[in-house]
Structures are given as structure tokens and as C-alpha cells.
Amino acid sequence: MTTQLAAPANPVLRVAPAAPADAAAYFRASLVFHADVSDVASGLAVDGDPGFVVLDSRSTASWDQGHVPGAVHLPTALIAEQAEQLLDKSVPVVTYCWGPGCNGATRAALALAELGFQVKEMLGGFEYWVREGFEFETWEGRDKRAADPLTAPVDSGDCGC
């Protein structure tokens, strides 16, 4: 007697999706830890205090190449010794580094959390800030590039997410 083995499920369903309650908990937790570039830009665009501070955790050379306007510059290596002089623990901090291929913002967020700061990481980093067409500062002044149609809507400031 020959036993037929069931064909493996397609790659997407090879591991079954989580139960809806587990998925909801996971995605809620993700939003607790992360903010996207568009949401950060929207928060900074409101008149008055956005309720958070943006922290660029890259080197000085990287900062000079370009950074989010109004961001605090504090390289990750200096967080332990300088964060408490530069930041208010009652104000949430949103960290960023170069982009999705860099975990510098994650390391900075960890260092800040270990010091008692409320923190989120900005997904996409400086790369996506620029690619989505938001204004940035360099050592030469302010600049802005056209939004990349692969990362931001062309005809609207709202992607509908």
C-alpha cells in the first residue's frame, strides 16, 4: 500500500496565519513601537508642539549630508552620556537612521528605552523621508526632492493607508 503525502501548501500558507486575536495583538504592538515617515511628517506639520521629538542617531558626517528639519542630532554612541541633557523624559522620542537596511534607529531606541525614555522608531529612516518628498536640511540649507512614485502618491499627500 502506497501512502500519498499531501502536497506542501504554497509558500504564503506553508505556515498558517495567526489567529485573529493574536494578529491584532501583534499589529497593535507594532504600532506602539513604530511610526512611518508620512505620519512623522504629518505630526511635525501641525502648528504648535507635535508631542514628540525626532532624533537622528547617525554620525555628524551623515547629519551634514541631510536630516529631518528640527531633529535633534545624537549619535547612538553618545546617547548614554548625553540623552538626559538633551531630551525630556516626558516627551516621546522618534528615532531614525539611514533607512530600512540600517538598524541604527533600533539601537538608538533601545539605548533610550534603557534610560527610561518613551520611544518609537521611524520606519524607512532618512532615505524614505527624502524619497517621499519631504523637506530636509543639509549643512548648505534646506532642500526637497520630488516624491518617488514607488514610495508616495503622485497626485495626493494622502496614500489612503
C-alpha positions as a Markdown table, in Angstrom:
| # | Residue | x | y | z |
|---|---|---|---|---|
| 1 | Met | 0.0 | 0.0 | 0.0 |
| 2 | Thr | 1.4 | 3.4 | -1.1 |
| 3 | Thr | 0.7 | 6.4 | 1.0 |
| 4 | Gln | 0.3 | 9.7 | -0.8 |
| 5 | Leu | 1.8 | 12.7 | 1.0 |
| 6 | Ala | -0.2 | 15.9 | 0.7 |
| 7 | Ala | 1.5 | 18.5 | -1.5 |
| 8 | Pro | 3.0 | 21.3 | 0.6 |
| 9 | Ala | 1.0 | 24.4 | 0.8 |
| 10 | Asn | 2.0 | 27.4 | -1.2 |
| 11 | Pro | 4.8 | 29.5 | 0.4 |
| 12 | Val | 2.4 | 32.0 | 1.8 |
| 13 | Leu | 0.3 | 29.4 | 3.6 |
| 14 | Arg | 3.1 | 26.9 | 4.4 |
| 15 | Val | 2.8 | 28.4 | 7.9 |
| 16 | Ala | -0.8 | 29.1 | 8.7 |
| 17 | Pro | -1.8 | 32.7 | 9.6 |
| 18 | Ala | -2.1 | 33.6 | 13.2 |
| 19 | Ala | -5.4 | 33.6 | 15.0 |
| 20 | Pro | -7.2 | 37.0 | 14.5 |
| 21 | Ala | -6.8 | 37.9 | 18.2 |
| 22 | Asp | -3.0 | 37.1 | 18.1 |
| 23 | Ala | -2.7 | 39.0 | 14.8 |
| 24 | Ala | -4.5 | 42.0 | 16.3 |
| 25 | Ala | -2.2 | 42.0 | 19.4 |
| 26 | Tyr | 0.9 | 41.7 | 17.2 |
| 27 | Phe | 0.0 | 44.5 | 14.9 |
| 28 | Arg | -1.1 | 46.8 | 17.7 |
| 29 | Ala | 2.2 | 46.2 | 19.4 |
| 30 | Ser | 4.0 | 47.0 | 16.1 |
| 31 | Leu | 2.3 | 50.4 | 16.0 |
| 32 | Val | 3.3 | 51.0 | 19.6 |
| 33 | Phe | 7.0 | 50.7 | 18.6 |
| 34 | His | 7.0 | 52.2 | 15.1 |
| 35 | Ala | 5.8 | 55.2 | 13.2 |
| 36 | Asp | 6.1 | 55.7 | 9.4 |
| 37 | Val | 7.7 | 58.7 | 7.7 |
| 38 | Ser | 4.4 | 60.1 | 6.5 |
| 39 | Asp | 2.9 | 60.1 | 10.0 |
| 40 | Val | 6.0 | 61.7 | 11.5 |
| 41 | Ala | 5.9 | 64.4 | 8.8 |
| 42 | Ser | 2.2 | 64.9 | 9.4 |
| 43 | Gly | 2.8 | 65.3 | 13.1 |
| 44 | Leu | 5.6 | 67.8 | 12.6 |
| 45 | Ala | 3.5 | 69.8 | 10.2 |
| 46 | Val | 0.9 | 70.8 | 12.8 |
| 47 | Asp | 1.1 | 74.2 | 14.3 |
| 48 | Gly | 2.5 | 74.1 | 17.8 |
| 49 | Asp | 4.0 | 71.2 | 19.7 |
| 50 | Pro | 3.7 | 67.8 | 17.9 |
| 51 | Gly | 4.0 | 66.0 | 21.2 |
| 52 | Phe | 7.2 | 64.2 | 20.3 |
| 53 | Val | 10.8 | 64.9 | 19.3 |
| 54 | Val | 12.7 | 63.4 | 16.4 |
| 55 | Leu | 16.2 | 62.1 | 17.0 |
| 56 | Asp | 18.8 | 61.5 | 14.3 |
| 57 | Ser | 21.1 | 58.8 | 15.6 |
| 58 | Arg | 23.7 | 58.9 | 12.7 |
| 59 | Ser | 27.2 | 60.3 | 12.6 |
| 60 | Thr | 28.0 | 64.0 | 12.1 |
| 61 | Ala | 29.0 | 63.4 | 8.5 |
| 62 | Ser | 25.7 | 61.8 | 7.8 |
| 63 | Trp | 23.8 | 64.5 | 9.6 |
| 64 | Asp | 25.5 | 67.1 | 7.5 |
| 65 | Gln | 24.5 | 65.2 | 4.3 |
| 66 | Gly | 20.9 | 65.7 | 5.3 |
| 67 | His | 18.5 | 65.4 | 8.2 |
| 68 | Val | 14.8 | 66.0 | 9.2 |
| 69 | Pro | 14.3 | 69.7 | 10.0 |
| 70 | Gly | 14.0 | 70.2 | 13.7 |
| 71 | Ala | 15.5 | 66.9 | 14.6 |
| 72 | Val | 17.9 | 66.5 | 17.5 |
| 73 | His | 21.3 | 65.1 | 16.5 |
| 74 | Leu | 22.6 | 62.5 | 18.9 |
| 75 | Pro | 24.7 | 59.6 | 17.6 |
| 76 | Thr | 23.8 | 56.3 | 19.2 |
| 77 | Ala | 27.3 | 56.0 | 20.8 |
| 78 | Leu | 26.7 | 59.3 | 22.7 |
| 79 | Ile | 23.1 | 58.5 | 24.0 |
| 80 | Ala | 24.2 | 57.1 | 27.3 |
| 81 | Glu | 26.2 | 60.2 | 28.3 |
| 82 | Gln | 24.1 | 63.0 | 26.6 |
| 83 | Ala | 20.5 | 62.0 | 26.2 |
| 84 | Glu | 19.4 | 63.2 | 29.7 |
| 85 | Gln | 20.9 | 66.7 | 29.0 |
| 86 | Leu | 19.3 | 67.0 | 25.5 |
| 87 | Leu | 15.9 | 65.3 | 25.9 |
| 88 | Asp | 12.9 | 65.5 | 28.3 |
| 89 | Lys | 11.8 | 62.0 | 29.5 |
| 90 | Ser | 8.2 | 63.2 | 29.5 |
| 91 | Val | 8.3 | 63.7 | 25.7 |
| 92 | Pro | 8.3 | 60.7 | 23.4 |
| 93 | Val | 11.3 | 60.3 | 21.1 |
| 94 | Val | 11.1 | 59.1 | 17.5 |
| 95 | Thr | 14.5 | 57.8 | 16.3 |
| 96 | Tyr | 15.7 | 57.4 | 12.8 |
| 97 | Cys | 18.9 | 56.5 | 10.9 |
| 98 | Trp | 19.7 | 56.0 | 7.2 |
| 99 | Gly | 16.9 | 53.6 | 6.0 |
| 100 | Pro | 15.4 | 50.2 | 6.1 |
| 101 | Gly | 18.7 | 48.5 | 5.6 |
| 102 | Cys | 20.2 | 50.1 | 8.8 |
| 103 | Asn | 19.3 | 49.2 | 12.3 |
| 104 | Gly | 20.9 | 52.3 | 13.9 |
| 105 | Ala | 17.5 | 53.7 | 14.8 |
| 106 | Thr | 16.6 | 50.4 | 16.6 |
| 107 | Arg | 19.9 | 50.5 | 18.6 |
| 108 | Ala | 19.2 | 54.2 | 19.4 |
| 109 | Ala | 15.7 | 53.4 | 20.5 |
| 110 | Leu | 16.9 | 50.6 | 22.7 |
| 111 | Ala | 19.5 | 52.8 | 24.3 |
| 112 | Leu | 16.9 | 55.5 | 25.0 |
| 113 | Ala | 14.4 | 53.0 | 26.4 |
| 114 | Glu | 17.0 | 51.6 | 28.7 |
| 115 | Leu | 17.5 | 55.1 | 30.1 |
| 116 | Gly | 13.7 | 55.4 | 30.7 |
| 117 | Phe | 12.6 | 57.4 | 27.6 |
| 118 | Gln | 9.4 | 56.7 | 25.7 |
| 119 | Val | 10.5 | 55.8 | 22.2 |
| 120 | Lys | 9.4 | 54.8 | 18.7 |
| 121 | Glu | 11.4 | 54.1 | 15.6 |
| 122 | Met | 10.6 | 55.8 | 12.3 |
| 123 | Leu | 10.3 | 53.2 | 9.7 |
| 124 | Gly | 12.2 | 54.0 | 6.4 |
| 125 | Gly | 14.6 | 56.4 | 8.1 |
| 126 | Phe | 16.1 | 59.4 | 6.3 |
| 127 | Glu | 16.0 | 57.5 | 3.0 |
| 128 | Tyr | 12.3 | 57.3 | 2.9 |
| 129 | Trp | 11.9 | 60.9 | 4.3 |
| 130 | Val | 13.7 | 62.1 | 1.2 |
| 131 | Arg | 12.0 | 59.6 | -1.2 |
| 132 | Glu | 8.6 | 60.6 | 0.0 |
| 133 | Gly | 9.3 | 64.2 | -0.9 |
| 134 | Phe | 9.6 | 65.8 | 2.5 |
| 135 | Glu | 11.9 | 68.8 | 3.0 |
| 136 | Phe | 15.3 | 68.1 | 4.6 |
| 137 | Glu | 18.2 | 70.2 | 5.8 |
| 138 | Thr | 21.9 | 69.9 | 4.9 |
| 139 | Trp | 24.9 | 71.9 | 6.0 |
| 140 | Glu | 24.1 | 74.1 | 3.0 |
| 141 | Gly | 20.5 | 74.8 | 3.9 |
| 142 | Arg | 17.0 | 73.3 | 3.1 |
| 143 | Asp | 16.3 | 71.1 | 0.2 |
| 144 | Lys | 13.5 | 69.0 | -1.2 |
| 145 | Arg | 13.2 | 66.4 | -3.9 |
| 146 | Ala | 10.2 | 65.2 | -5.9 |
| 147 | Ala | 8.4 | 62.3 | -4.3 |
| 148 | Asp | 9.4 | 58.9 | -5.7 |
| 149 | Pro | 6.2 | 57.4 | -7.2 |
| 150 | Leu | 7.2 | 54.0 | -5.8 |
| 151 | Thr | 7.1 | 55.3 | -2.2 |
| 152 | Ala | 4.5 | 58.1 | -2.2 |
| 153 | Pro | 1.3 | 59.1 | -4.0 |
| 154 | Val | 2.0 | 61.3 | -7.0 |
| 155 | Asp | -1.2 | 63.4 | -7.0 |
| 156 | Ser | -2.1 | 63.4 | -3.3 |
| 157 | Gly | -0.4 | 63.9 | 0.0 |
| 158 | Asp | -2.5 | 61.0 | 1.4 |
| 159 | Cys | -1.9 | 57.4 | 0.4 |
| 160 | Gly | -5.1 | 56.2 | 2.0 |
| 161 | Cys | -3.4 | 54.0 | 4.5 |
